[in-house]
Tab-separated table of C-alpha atoms and ligand atoms in Angstrom:
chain	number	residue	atom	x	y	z
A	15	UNK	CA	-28.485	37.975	4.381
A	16	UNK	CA	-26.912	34.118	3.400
A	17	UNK	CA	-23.661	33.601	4.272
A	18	UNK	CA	-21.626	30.738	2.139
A	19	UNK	CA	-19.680	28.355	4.599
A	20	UNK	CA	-16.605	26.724	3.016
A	21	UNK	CA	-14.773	24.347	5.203
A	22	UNK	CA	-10.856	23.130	4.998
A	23	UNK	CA	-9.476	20.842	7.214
A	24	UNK	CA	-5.736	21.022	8.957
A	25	UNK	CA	-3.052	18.088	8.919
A	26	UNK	CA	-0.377	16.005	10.304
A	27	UNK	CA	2.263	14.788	8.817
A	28	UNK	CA	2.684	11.542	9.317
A	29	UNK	CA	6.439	11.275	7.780
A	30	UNK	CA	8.943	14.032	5.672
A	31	UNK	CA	8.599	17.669	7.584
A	32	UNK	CA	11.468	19.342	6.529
A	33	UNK	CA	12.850	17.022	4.030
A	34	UNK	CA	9.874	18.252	1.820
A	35	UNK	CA	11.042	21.546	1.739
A	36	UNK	CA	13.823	20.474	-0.149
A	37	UNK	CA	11.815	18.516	-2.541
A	38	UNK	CA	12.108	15.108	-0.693
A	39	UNK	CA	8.855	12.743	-0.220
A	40	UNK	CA	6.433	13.201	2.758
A	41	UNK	CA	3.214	11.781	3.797
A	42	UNK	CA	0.296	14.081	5.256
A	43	UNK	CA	-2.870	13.213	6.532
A	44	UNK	CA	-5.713	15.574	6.999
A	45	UNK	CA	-7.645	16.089	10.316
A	46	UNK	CA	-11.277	16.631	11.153
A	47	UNK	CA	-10.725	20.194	12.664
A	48	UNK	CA	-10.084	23.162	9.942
A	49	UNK	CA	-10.958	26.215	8.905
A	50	UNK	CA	-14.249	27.881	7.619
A	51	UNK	CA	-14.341	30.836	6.075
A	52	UNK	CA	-18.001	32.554	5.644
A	53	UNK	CA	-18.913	35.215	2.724
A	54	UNK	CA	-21.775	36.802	2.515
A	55	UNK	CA	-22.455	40.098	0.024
A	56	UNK	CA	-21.533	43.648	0.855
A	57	UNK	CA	-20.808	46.679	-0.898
A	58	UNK	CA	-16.547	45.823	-0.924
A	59	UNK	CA	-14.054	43.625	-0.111
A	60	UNK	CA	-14.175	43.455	3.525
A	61	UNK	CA	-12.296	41.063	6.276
A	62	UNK	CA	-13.161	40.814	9.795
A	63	UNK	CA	-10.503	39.104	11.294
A	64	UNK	CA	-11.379	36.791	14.604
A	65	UNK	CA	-11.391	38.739	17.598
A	66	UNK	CA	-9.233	36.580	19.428
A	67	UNK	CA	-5.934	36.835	16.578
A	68	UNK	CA	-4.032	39.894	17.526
A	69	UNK	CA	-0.416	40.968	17.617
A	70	UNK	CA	1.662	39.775	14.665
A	71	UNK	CA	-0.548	36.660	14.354
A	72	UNK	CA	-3.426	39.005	13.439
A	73	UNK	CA	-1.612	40.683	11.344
A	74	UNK	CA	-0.175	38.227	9.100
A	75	UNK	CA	-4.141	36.592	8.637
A	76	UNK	CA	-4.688	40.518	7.220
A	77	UNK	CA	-1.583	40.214	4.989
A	78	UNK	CA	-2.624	36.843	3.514
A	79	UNK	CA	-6.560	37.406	3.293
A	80	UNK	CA	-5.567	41.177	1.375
A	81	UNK	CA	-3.524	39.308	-0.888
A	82	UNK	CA	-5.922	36.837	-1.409
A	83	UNK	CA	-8.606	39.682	-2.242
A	84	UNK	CA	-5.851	41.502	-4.265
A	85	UNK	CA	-5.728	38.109	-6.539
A	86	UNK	CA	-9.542	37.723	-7.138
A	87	UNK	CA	-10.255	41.086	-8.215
A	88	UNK	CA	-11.615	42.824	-4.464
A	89	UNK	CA	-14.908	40.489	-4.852
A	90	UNK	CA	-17.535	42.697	-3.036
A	91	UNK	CA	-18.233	40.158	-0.214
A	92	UNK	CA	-17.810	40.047	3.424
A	93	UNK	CA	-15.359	37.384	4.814
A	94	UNK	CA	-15.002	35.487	8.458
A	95	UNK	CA	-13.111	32.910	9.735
A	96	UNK	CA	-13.976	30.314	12.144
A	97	UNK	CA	-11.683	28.132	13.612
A	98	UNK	CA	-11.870	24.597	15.078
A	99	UNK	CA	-7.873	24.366	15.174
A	100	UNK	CA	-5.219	25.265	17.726
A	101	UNK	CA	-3.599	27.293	16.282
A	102	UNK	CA	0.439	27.168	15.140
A	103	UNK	CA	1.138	23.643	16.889
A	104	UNK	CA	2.274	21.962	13.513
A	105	UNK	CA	-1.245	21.057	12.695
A	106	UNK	CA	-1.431	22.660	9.015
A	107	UNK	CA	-3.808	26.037	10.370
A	108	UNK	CA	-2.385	28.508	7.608
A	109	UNK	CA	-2.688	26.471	4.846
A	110	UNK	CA	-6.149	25.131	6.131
A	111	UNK	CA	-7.459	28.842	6.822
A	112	UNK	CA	-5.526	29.650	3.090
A	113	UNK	CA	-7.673	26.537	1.253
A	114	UNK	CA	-10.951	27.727	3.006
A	115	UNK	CA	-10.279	31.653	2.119
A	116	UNK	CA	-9.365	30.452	-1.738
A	117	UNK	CA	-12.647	27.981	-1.733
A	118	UNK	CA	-14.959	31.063	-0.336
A	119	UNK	CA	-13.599	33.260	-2.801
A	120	UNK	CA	-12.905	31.101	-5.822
A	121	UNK	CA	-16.727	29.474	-5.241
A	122	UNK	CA	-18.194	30.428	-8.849
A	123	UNK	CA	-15.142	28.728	-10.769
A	124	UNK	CA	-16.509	26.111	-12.676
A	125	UNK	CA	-15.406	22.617	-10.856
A	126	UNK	CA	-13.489	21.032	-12.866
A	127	UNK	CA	-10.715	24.142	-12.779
A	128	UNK	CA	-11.239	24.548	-9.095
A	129	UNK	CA	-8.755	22.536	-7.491
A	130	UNK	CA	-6.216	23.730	-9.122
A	131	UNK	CA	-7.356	26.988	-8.957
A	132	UNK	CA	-7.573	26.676	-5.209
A	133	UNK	CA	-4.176	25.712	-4.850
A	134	UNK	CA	-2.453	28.131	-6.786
A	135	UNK	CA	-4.279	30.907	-4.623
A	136	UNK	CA	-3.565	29.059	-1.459
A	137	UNK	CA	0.256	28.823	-2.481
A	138	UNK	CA	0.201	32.798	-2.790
A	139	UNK	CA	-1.339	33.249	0.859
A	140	UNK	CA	0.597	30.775	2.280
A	141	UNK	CA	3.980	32.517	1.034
A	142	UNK	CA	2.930	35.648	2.732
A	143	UNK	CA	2.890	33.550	5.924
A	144	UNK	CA	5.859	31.001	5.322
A	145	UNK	CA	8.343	32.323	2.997
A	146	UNK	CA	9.108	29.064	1.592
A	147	UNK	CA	6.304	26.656	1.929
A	148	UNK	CA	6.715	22.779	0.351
A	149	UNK	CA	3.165	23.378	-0.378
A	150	UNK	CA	1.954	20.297	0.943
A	151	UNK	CA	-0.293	21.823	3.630
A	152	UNK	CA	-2.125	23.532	1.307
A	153	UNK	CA	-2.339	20.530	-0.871
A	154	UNK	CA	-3.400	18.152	1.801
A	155	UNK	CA	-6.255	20.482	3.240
A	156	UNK	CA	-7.858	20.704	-0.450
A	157	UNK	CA	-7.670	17.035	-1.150
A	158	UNK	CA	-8.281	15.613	2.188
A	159	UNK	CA	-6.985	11.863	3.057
A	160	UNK	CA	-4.049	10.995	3.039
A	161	UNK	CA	-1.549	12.375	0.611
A	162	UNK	CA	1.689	11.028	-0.769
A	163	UNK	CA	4.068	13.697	-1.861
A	164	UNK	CA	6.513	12.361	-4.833
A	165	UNK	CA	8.502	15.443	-6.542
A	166	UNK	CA	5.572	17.643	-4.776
A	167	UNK	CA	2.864	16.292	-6.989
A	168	UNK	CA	-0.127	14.668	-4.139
A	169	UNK	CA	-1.250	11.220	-4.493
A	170	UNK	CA	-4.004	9.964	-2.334
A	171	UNK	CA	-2.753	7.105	-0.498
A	172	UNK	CA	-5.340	4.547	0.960
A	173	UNK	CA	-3.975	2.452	4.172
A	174	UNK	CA	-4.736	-1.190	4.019
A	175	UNK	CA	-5.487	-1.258	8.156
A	176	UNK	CA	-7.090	1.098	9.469
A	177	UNK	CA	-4.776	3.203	12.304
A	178	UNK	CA	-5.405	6.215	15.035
A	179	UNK	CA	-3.183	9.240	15.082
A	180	UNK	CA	-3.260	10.834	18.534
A	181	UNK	CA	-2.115	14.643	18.560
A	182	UNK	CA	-0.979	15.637	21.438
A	183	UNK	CA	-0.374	19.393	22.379
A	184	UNK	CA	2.920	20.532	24.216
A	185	UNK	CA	2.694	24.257	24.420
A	186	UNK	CA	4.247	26.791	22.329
A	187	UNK	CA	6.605	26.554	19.381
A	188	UNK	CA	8.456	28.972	17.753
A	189	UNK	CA	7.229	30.365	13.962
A	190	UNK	CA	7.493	27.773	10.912
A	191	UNK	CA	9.306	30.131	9.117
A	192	UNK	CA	11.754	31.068	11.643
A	193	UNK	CA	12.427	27.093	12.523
A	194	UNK	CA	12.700	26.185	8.755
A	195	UNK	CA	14.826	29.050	7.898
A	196	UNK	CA	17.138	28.375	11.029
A	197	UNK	CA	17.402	24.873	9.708
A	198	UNK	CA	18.160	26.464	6.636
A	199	UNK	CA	21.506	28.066	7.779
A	200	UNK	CA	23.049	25.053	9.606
A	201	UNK	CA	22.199	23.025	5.427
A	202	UNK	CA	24.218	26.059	4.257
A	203	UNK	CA	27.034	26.056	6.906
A	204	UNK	CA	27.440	22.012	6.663
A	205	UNK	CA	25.674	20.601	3.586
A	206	UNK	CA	27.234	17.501	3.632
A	207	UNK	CA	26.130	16.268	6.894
A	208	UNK	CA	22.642	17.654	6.640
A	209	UNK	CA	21.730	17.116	3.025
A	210	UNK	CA	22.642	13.338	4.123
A	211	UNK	CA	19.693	13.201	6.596
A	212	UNK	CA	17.499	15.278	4.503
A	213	UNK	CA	17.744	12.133	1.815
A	214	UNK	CA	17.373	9.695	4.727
A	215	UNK	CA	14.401	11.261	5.966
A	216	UNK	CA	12.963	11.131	2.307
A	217	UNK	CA	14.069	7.089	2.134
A	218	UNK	CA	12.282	7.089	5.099
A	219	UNK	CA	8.988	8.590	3.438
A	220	UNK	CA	9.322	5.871	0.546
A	221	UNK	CA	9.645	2.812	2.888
A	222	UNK	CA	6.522	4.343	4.955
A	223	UNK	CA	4.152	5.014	1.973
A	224	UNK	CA	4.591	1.142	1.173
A	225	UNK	CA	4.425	-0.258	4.877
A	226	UNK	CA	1.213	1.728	4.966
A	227	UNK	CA	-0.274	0.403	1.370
A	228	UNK	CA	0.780	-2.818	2.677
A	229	UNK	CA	-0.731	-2.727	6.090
A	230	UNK	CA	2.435	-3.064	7.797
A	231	UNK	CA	1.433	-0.742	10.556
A	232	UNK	CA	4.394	-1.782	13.106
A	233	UNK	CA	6.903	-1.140	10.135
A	234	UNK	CA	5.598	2.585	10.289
A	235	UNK	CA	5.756	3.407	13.577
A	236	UNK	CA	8.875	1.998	13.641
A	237	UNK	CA	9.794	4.438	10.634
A	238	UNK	CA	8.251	7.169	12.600
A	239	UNK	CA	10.396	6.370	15.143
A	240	UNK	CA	13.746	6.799	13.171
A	241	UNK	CA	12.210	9.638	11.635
A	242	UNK	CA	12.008	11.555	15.089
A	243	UNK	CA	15.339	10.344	15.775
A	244	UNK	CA	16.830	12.430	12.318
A	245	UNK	CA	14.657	15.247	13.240
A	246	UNK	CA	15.720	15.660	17.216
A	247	UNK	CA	19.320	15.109	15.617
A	248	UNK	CA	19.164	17.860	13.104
A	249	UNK	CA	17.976	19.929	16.237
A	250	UNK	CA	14.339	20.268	15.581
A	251	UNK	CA	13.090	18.512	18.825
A	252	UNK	CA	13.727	19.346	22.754
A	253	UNK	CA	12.905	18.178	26.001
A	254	UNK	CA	9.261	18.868	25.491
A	255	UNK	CA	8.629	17.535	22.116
A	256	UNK	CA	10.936	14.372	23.316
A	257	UNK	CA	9.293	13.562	26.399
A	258	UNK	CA	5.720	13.400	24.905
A	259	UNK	CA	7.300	11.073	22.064
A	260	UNK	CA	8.709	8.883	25.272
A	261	UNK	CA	4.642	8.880	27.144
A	262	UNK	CA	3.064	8.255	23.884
A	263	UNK	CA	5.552	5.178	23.325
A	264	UNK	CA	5.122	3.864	27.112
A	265	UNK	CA	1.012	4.448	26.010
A	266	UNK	CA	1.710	1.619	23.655
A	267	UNK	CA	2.450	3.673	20.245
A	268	UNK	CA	3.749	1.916	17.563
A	269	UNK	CA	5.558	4.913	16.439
A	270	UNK	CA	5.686	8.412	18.133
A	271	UNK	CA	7.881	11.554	16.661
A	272	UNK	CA	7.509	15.546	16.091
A	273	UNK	CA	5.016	16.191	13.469
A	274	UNK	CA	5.184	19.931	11.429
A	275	UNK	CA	8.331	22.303	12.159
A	276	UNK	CA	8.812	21.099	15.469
A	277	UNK	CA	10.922	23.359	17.532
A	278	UNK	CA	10.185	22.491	21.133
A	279	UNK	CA	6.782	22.967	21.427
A	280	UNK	CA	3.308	22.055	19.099
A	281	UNK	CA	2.075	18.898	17.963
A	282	UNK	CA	3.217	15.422	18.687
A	283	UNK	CA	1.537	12.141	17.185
A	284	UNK	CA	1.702	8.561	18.423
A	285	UNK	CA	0.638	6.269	16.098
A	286	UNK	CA	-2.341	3.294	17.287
A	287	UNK	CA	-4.309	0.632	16.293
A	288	UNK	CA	-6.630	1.349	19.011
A	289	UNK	CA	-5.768	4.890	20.823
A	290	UNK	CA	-8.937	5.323	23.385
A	291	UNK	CA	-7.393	4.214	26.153
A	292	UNK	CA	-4.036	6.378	25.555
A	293	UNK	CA	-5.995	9.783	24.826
A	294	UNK	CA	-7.967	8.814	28.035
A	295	UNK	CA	-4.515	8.378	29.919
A	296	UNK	CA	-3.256	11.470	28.658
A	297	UNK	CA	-6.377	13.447	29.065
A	298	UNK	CA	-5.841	12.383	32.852
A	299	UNK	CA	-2.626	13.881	32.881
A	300	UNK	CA	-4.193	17.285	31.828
A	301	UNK	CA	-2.310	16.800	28.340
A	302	UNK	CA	-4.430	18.627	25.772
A	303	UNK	CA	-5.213	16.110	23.269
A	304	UNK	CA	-7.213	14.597	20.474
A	305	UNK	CA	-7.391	11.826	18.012
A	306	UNK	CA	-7.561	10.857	14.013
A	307	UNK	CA	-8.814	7.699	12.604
A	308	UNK	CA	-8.012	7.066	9.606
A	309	UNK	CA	-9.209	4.009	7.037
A	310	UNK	CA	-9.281	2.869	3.598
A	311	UNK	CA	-10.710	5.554	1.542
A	312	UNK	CA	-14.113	3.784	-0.153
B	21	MEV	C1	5.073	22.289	7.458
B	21	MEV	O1	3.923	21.791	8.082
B	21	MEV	C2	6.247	21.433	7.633
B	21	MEV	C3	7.571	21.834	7.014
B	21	MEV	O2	8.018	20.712	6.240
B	21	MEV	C4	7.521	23.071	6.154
B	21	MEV	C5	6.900	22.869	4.773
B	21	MEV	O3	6.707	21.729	4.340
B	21	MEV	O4	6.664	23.903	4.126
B	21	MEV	C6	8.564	22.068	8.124
Protein backbone atom coordinates (compact mmCIF):
# COMPACT_ATOMS: atom_id res chain seq x y z
CA UNK A 1 0.00 0.00 0.00
CA UNK A 2 1.70 3.83 -0.86
CA UNK A 3 1.27 6.19 1.56
CA UNK A 4 1.43 10.11 0.33
CA UNK A 5 3.76 12.18 2.74
CA UNK A 6 2.90 15.91 2.86
CA UNK A 7 5.12 17.98 4.99
CA UNK A 8 4.36 21.60 6.77
CA UNK A 9 6.71 23.29 8.69
CA UNK A 10 6.04 25.29 12.24
CA UNK A 11 7.14 29.04 12.99
CA UNK A 12 8.37 31.79 15.06
CA UNK A 13 7.42 34.92 15.11
CA UNK A 14 9.93 37.07 14.90
CA UNK A 15 7.81 40.42 15.80
CA UNK A 16 3.63 41.18 16.32
CA UNK A 17 2.11 38.07 18.55
CA UNK A 18 -0.84 39.43 19.82
CA UNK A 19 -1.02 42.66 18.08
CA UNK A 20 -1.95 40.48 14.97
CA UNK A 21 -4.90 39.31 16.44
CA UNK A 22 -6.23 42.57 16.30
CA UNK A 23 -5.28 43.12 12.78
CA UNK A 24 -1.87 44.84 13.49
CA UNK A 25 1.43 43.83 11.37
CA UNK A 26 3.66 40.85 12.40
CA UNK A 27 6.55 39.09 10.99
CA UNK A 28 6.79 35.10 11.04
CA UNK A 29 9.38 32.96 9.98
CA UNK A 30 9.01 29.31 9.32
CA UNK A 31 11.19 26.54 10.91
CA UNK A 32 12.68 23.33 9.61
CA UNK A 33 10.64 21.03 12.02
CA UNK A 34 6.71 20.54 11.05
CA UNK A 35 4.23 18.36 10.54
CA UNK A 36 3.60 15.39 8.08
CA UNK A 37 0.61 13.99 7.60
CA UNK A 38 0.55 10.45 5.61
CA UNK A 39 -2.64 9.09 3.51
CA UNK A 40 -2.80 6.13 2.11
CA UNK A 41 -6.32 4.41 0.65
CA UNK A 42 -8.87 2.60 2.75
CA UNK A 43 -12.35 1.81 2.59
CA UNK A 44 -13.42 5.40 4.80
CA UNK A 45 -12.33 8.28 6.30
CA UNK A 46 -10.19 7.12 9.00
CA UNK A 47 -7.67 9.06 11.59
CA UNK A 48 -5.23 7.45 13.76
CA UNK A 49 -4.20 9.93 16.01
CA UNK A 50 -0.35 9.66 17.47
CA UNK A 51 -0.16 7.48 20.29
CA UNK A 52 1.58 9.77 22.39
CA UNK A 53 -1.46 12.89 22.14
CA UNK A 54 -3.97 12.05 24.77
CA UNK A 55 -6.14 13.95 27.20
CA UNK A 56 -7.68 17.13 25.80
CA UNK A 57 -4.67 17.57 23.47
CA UNK A 58 -5.76 14.36 21.72
CA UNK A 59 -8.86 15.30 21.57
CA UNK A 60 -8.83 18.57 20.02
CA UNK A 61 -6.30 16.90 16.96
CA UNK A 62 -9.76 14.53 16.56
CA UNK A 63 -11.97 17.67 16.54
CA UNK A 64 -9.86 19.49 13.92
CA UNK A 65 -8.84 16.39 11.63
CA UNK A 66 -13.07 15.39 11.70
CA UNK A 67 -13.72 18.74 10.63
CA UNK A 68 -11.22 18.72 8.21
CA UNK A 69 -12.72 15.31 6.76
CA UNK A 70 -16.26 16.81 7.25
CA UNK A 71 -15.03 19.74 4.67
CA UNK A 72 -13.56 17.44 1.91
CA UNK A 73 -16.35 15.20 1.54
CA UNK A 74 -15.07 11.93 4.12
CA UNK A 75 -12.24 11.15 1.31
CA UNK A 76 -11.86 7.31 1.78
CA UNK A 77 -8.17 7.47 2.91
CA UNK A 78 -6.28 6.67 5.94
CA UNK A 79 -4.52 9.62 7.74
CA UNK A 80 -1.28 9.87 10.28
CA UNK A 81 0.58 12.40 11.68
CA UNK A 82 4.15 12.61 12.38
CA UNK A 83 5.65 15.13 14.27
CA UNK A 84 9.14 16.71 14.38
CA UNK A 85 7.78 19.68 16.69
CA UNK A 86 7.45 20.19 20.43
CA UNK A 87 4.53 20.57 20.77
CA UNK A 88 2.40 23.90 22.18
CA UNK A 89 5.69 26.02 23.02
CA UNK A 90 4.65 28.96 20.62
CA UNK A 91 6.27 27.27 17.73
CA UNK A 92 3.16 27.34 15.19
CA UNK A 93 2.33 23.11 15.75
CA UNK A 94 -1.56 23.49 15.07
CA UNK A 95 -1.43 25.43 12.22
CA UNK A 96 1.63 23.37 10.88
CA UNK A 97 -0.23 19.91 11.62
CA UNK A 98 -3.61 22.00 10.05
CA UNK A 99 -1.46 22.98 6.58
CA UNK A 100 -0.09 19.34 6.36
CA UNK A 101 -3.75 17.67 7.08
CA UNK A 102 -5.31 20.32 4.31
CA UNK A 103 -2.18 19.50 1.78
CA UNK A 104 -2.79 15.48 2.33
CA UNK A 105 -6.29 15.90 1.78
CA UNK A 106 -6.61 18.71 -0.73
CA UNK A 107 -3.57 16.79 -2.90
CA UNK A 108 -5.66 16.32 -6.29
CA UNK A 109 -6.65 20.18 -6.47
CA UNK A 110 -5.20 21.44 -9.41
CA UNK A 111 -2.06 23.80 -8.27
CA UNK A 112 -2.73 26.80 -9.14
CA UNK A 113 -6.09 26.83 -6.67
CA UNK A 114 -4.18 25.01 -4.01
CA UNK A 115 -2.81 27.52 -1.86
CA UNK A 116 -5.58 29.12 -1.35
CA UNK A 117 -7.45 26.24 -1.03
CA UNK A 118 -5.10 25.06 1.67
CA UNK A 119 -5.54 27.97 3.65
CA UNK A 120 -9.06 28.34 3.77
CA UNK A 121 -9.22 24.61 5.12
CA UNK A 122 -6.42 25.24 7.50
CA UNK A 123 -8.31 28.45 8.85
CA UNK A 124 -11.40 26.05 9.61
CA UNK A 125 -9.15 23.49 11.67
CA UNK A 126 -7.31 25.95 13.24
CA UNK A 127 -10.62 27.69 14.68
CA UNK A 128 -11.60 24.45 16.20
CA UNK A 129 -8.30 24.69 18.11
CA UNK A 130 -7.91 28.59 18.69
CA UNK A 131 -11.13 30.30 18.66
CA UNK A 132 -9.78 33.32 17.17
CA UNK A 133 -6.71 32.69 15.19
CA UNK A 134 -4.85 35.90 13.19
CA UNK A 135 -4.29 33.22 10.74
CA UNK A 136 -0.81 33.84 10.26
CA UNK A 137 0.41 30.41 11.45
CA UNK A 138 -1.39 28.80 9.04
CA UNK A 139 -0.27 31.21 6.45
CA UNK A 140 3.37 31.06 7.29
CA UNK A 141 3.55 27.10 7.37
CA UNK A 142 2.02 27.01 3.64
CA UNK A 143 4.28 29.65 2.25
CA UNK A 144 7.39 29.01 4.12
CA UNK A 145 10.12 31.98 4.56
CA UNK A 146 9.60 34.62 6.01
CA UNK A 147 6.27 36.34 5.93
CA UNK A 148 5.24 39.94 6.37
CA UNK A 149 1.72 40.34 7.59
CA UNK A 150 0.13 43.88 6.35
CA UNK A 151 -3.86 43.95 6.97
CA UNK A 152 -3.38 39.92 7.22
CA UNK A 153 -2.50 39.53 3.60
CA UNK A 154 1.43 37.48 3.66
CA UNK A 155 4.24 38.92 1.84
CA UNK A 156 7.43 37.03 1.61
CA UNK A 157 10.05 39.10 3.01
CA UNK A 158 13.76 38.36 1.98
CA UNK A 159 16.51 39.60 4.71
CA UNK A 160 19.43 41.36 3.21
CA UNK A 161 22.02 39.52 5.96
CA UNK A 162 21.62 36.49 6.67
CA UNK A 163 20.69 35.92 10.75
CA UNK A 164 20.18 32.73 13.29
CA UNK A 165 17.09 32.43 15.39
CA UNK A 166 17.81 30.27 18.44
CA UNK A 167 14.55 28.72 20.11
CA UNK A 168 14.92 27.99 23.25
CA UNK A 169 12.41 25.79 25.30
CA UNK A 170 11.26 26.85 28.92
CA UNK A 171 8.70 24.31 29.92
CA UNK A 172 5.07 24.53 29.85
CA UNK A 173 2.72 27.32 28.86
CA UNK A 174 -0.69 27.68 29.29
CA UNK A 175 -3.29 27.16 26.01
CA UNK A 176 -3.13 29.94 23.12
CA UNK A 177 -6.57 30.36 23.39
CA UNK A 178 -6.86 30.72 27.00
CA UNK A 179 -3.71 33.37 27.04
CA UNK A 180 -5.19 35.35 24.04
CA UNK A 181 -8.61 35.38 25.34
CA UNK A 182 -7.33 36.43 28.92
CA UNK A 183 -5.56 39.22 27.14
CA UNK A 184 -8.70 39.77 25.61
CA UNK A 185 -10.59 40.80 28.84
CA UNK A 186 -7.98 43.18 30.36
CA UNK A 187 -8.41 45.18 26.10
CA UNK A 188 -12.09 45.13 27.15
CA UNK A 189 -11.76 46.29 30.82
CA UNK A 190 -9.06 49.16 29.82
CA UNK A 191 -8.98 49.76 26.05
CA UNK A 192 -7.28 52.78 26.18
CA UNK A 193 -4.16 51.70 27.75
CA UNK A 194 -3.94 48.43 25.90
CA UNK A 195 -5.15 49.28 22.44
CA UNK A 196 -2.11 51.92 22.83
CA UNK A 197 0.50 49.09 23.01
CA UNK A 198 -1.31 46.91 20.67
CA UNK A 199 -0.53 49.91 17.91
CA UNK A 200 3.00 50.21 19.32
CA UNK A 201 3.69 46.71 18.97
CA UNK A 202 2.37 46.95 15.28
CA UNK A 203 4.83 50.30 14.73
CA UNK A 204 7.15 48.06 16.00
CA UNK A 205 6.44 45.31 13.20
CA UNK A 206 6.75 48.17 10.45
CA UNK A 207 10.16 49.53 11.65
CA UNK A 208 11.38 45.68 11.85
CA UNK A 209 10.21 44.54 8.35
CA UNK A 210 12.47 47.51 6.98
CA UNK A 211 15.58 47.05 9.39
CA UNK A 212 15.43 43.50 8.13
CA UNK A 213 15.05 44.42 4.14
CA UNK A 214 17.73 46.74 4.92
CA UNK A 215 20.11 44.50 6.72
CA UNK A 216 20.03 46.42 9.78
CA UNK A 217 20.20 43.38 11.94
CA UNK A 218 21.19 45.31 15.35
CA UNK A 219 18.11 47.67 14.66
CA UNK A 220 15.95 44.38 15.00
CA UNK A 221 17.06 42.92 17.85
CA UNK A 222 16.90 46.00 19.33
CA UNK A 223 13.10 46.13 18.16
CA UNK A 224 12.75 42.69 19.51
CA UNK A 225 13.88 43.90 22.51
CA UNK A 226 11.16 46.67 23.02
CA UNK A 227 8.83 44.31 21.68
CA UNK A 228 9.37 41.86 24.74
CA UNK A 229 9.32 44.77 26.88
CA UNK A 230 5.31 45.67 25.60
CA UNK A 231 4.58 42.07 25.80
CA UNK A 232 6.01 41.29 29.60
CA UNK A 233 4.13 44.72 30.29
CA UNK A 234 0.79 43.72 28.96
CA UNK A 235 1.42 40.58 31.25
CA UNK A 236 2.25 37.98 28.73
CA UNK A 237 5.81 37.12 30.07
CA UNK A 238 7.07 35.79 33.70
CA UNK A 239 10.02 34.87 35.44
CA UNK A 240 10.68 32.00 33.13
CA UNK A 241 10.08 33.47 29.80
CA UNK A 242 12.17 36.69 31.24
CA UNK A 243 15.09 35.02 32.47
CA UNK A 244 15.81 33.04 29.21
CA UNK A 245 15.37 36.53 27.31
CA UNK A 246 18.18 37.86 30.04
CA UNK A 247 20.80 34.34 29.15
CA UNK A 248 20.12 34.66 25.55
CA UNK A 249 21.11 38.52 25.75
CA UNK A 250 24.31 37.80 28.10
CA UNK A 251 24.91 34.86 25.03
CA UNK A 252 25.45 37.87 22.87
CA UNK A 253 21.79 38.23 21.19
CA UNK A 254 21.12 41.12 19.40
CA UNK A 255 17.57 40.92 20.35
CA UNK A 256 15.85 38.30 22.65
CA UNK A 257 11.85 38.40 23.59
CA UNK A 258 8.73 35.85 23.97
CA UNK A 259 7.82 34.51 20.67
CA UNK A 260 3.87 32.98 20.16
CA UNK A 261 1.27 33.53 23.15
CA UNK A 262 3.76 33.54 25.68
CA UNK A 263 2.37 32.99 29.08
CA UNK A 264 5.26 31.83 31.22
CA UNK A 265 6.42 29.01 29.62
CA UNK A 266 7.20 27.84 25.57
CA UNK A 267 9.41 29.28 23.16
CA UNK A 268 11.93 32.01 23.48
CA UNK A 269 14.21 33.33 20.49
CA UNK A 270 17.47 35.26 20.62
CA UNK A 271 18.33 36.67 17.61
CA UNK A 272 22.36 36.00 16.04
CA UNK A 273 24.57 36.56 13.44
CA UNK A 274 26.43 33.57 14.40
CA UNK A 275 24.45 31.41 17.22
CA UNK A 276 26.77 28.05 17.49
CA UNK A 277 28.48 28.94 20.24
CA UNK A 278 25.23 30.20 22.27
CA UNK A 279 23.08 26.92 21.46
CA UNK A 280 26.32 25.07 22.57
CA UNK A 281 26.30 27.20 25.90
CA UNK A 282 22.83 26.60 26.45
CA UNK A 283 22.82 23.01 25.48
CA UNK A 284 25.45 22.83 28.45
CA UNK A 285 23.09 24.19 30.71
CA UNK A 286 20.61 21.30 29.88
CA UNK A 287 18.33 24.08 28.14
CA UNK A 288 16.42 22.26 25.40
CA UNK A 289 17.24 24.07 22.35
CA UNK A 290 17.64 24.48 18.64
CA UNK A 291 18.43 26.87 15.91
CA UNK A 292 17.04 28.64 12.46
CA UNK A 293 19.11 30.15 9.83
CA UNK A 294 17.64 32.09 7.80
CA UNK A 295 18.98 33.96 4.32
CA UNK A 296 17.99 35.73 1.32
CA UNK A 297 15.45 33.71 -0.40
CA UNK A 298 17.19 32.92 -4.13
C1 LIG B 1 0.02 32.72 17.63
O1 LIG B 1 1.18 32.01 17.32
C2 LIG B 1 0.28 34.04 18.22
C3 LIG B 1 -0.88 34.94 18.60
O2 LIG B 1 -0.64 36.20 17.97
C4 LIG B 1 -2.24 34.42 18.23
C5 LIG B 1 -2.59 34.54 16.75
O3 LIG B 1 -1.91 35.25 16.01
O4 LIG B 1 -3.62 33.94 16.38
C6 LIG B 1 -0.84 35.14 20.10
Amino acid sequence: MTADAHFAPGKVILLGEHGAVYGEPAIAAAISLGVTARTSPATRATFVPPATLKGAQGQALKTAVNRAFELTGRPAVRLELESTLPLSMGLGSSGALSVAVSRALLASTPSRSRLAKVDALALEMERTFHGTPSGLDHMTSNRGGIQYFVNRRPRALSPRRPFDIVVALVGERPSTKLTVQQLRARVQRWPTRYRRQLKEIGLLVKEGAQALSHGDLEALGDIMNVDHGILAGMGLSGSKTDDMVHQLRALGALGAKLTGAGGNGGAVIGLFTDASRAAKALTARHVHNFVSHFEREP
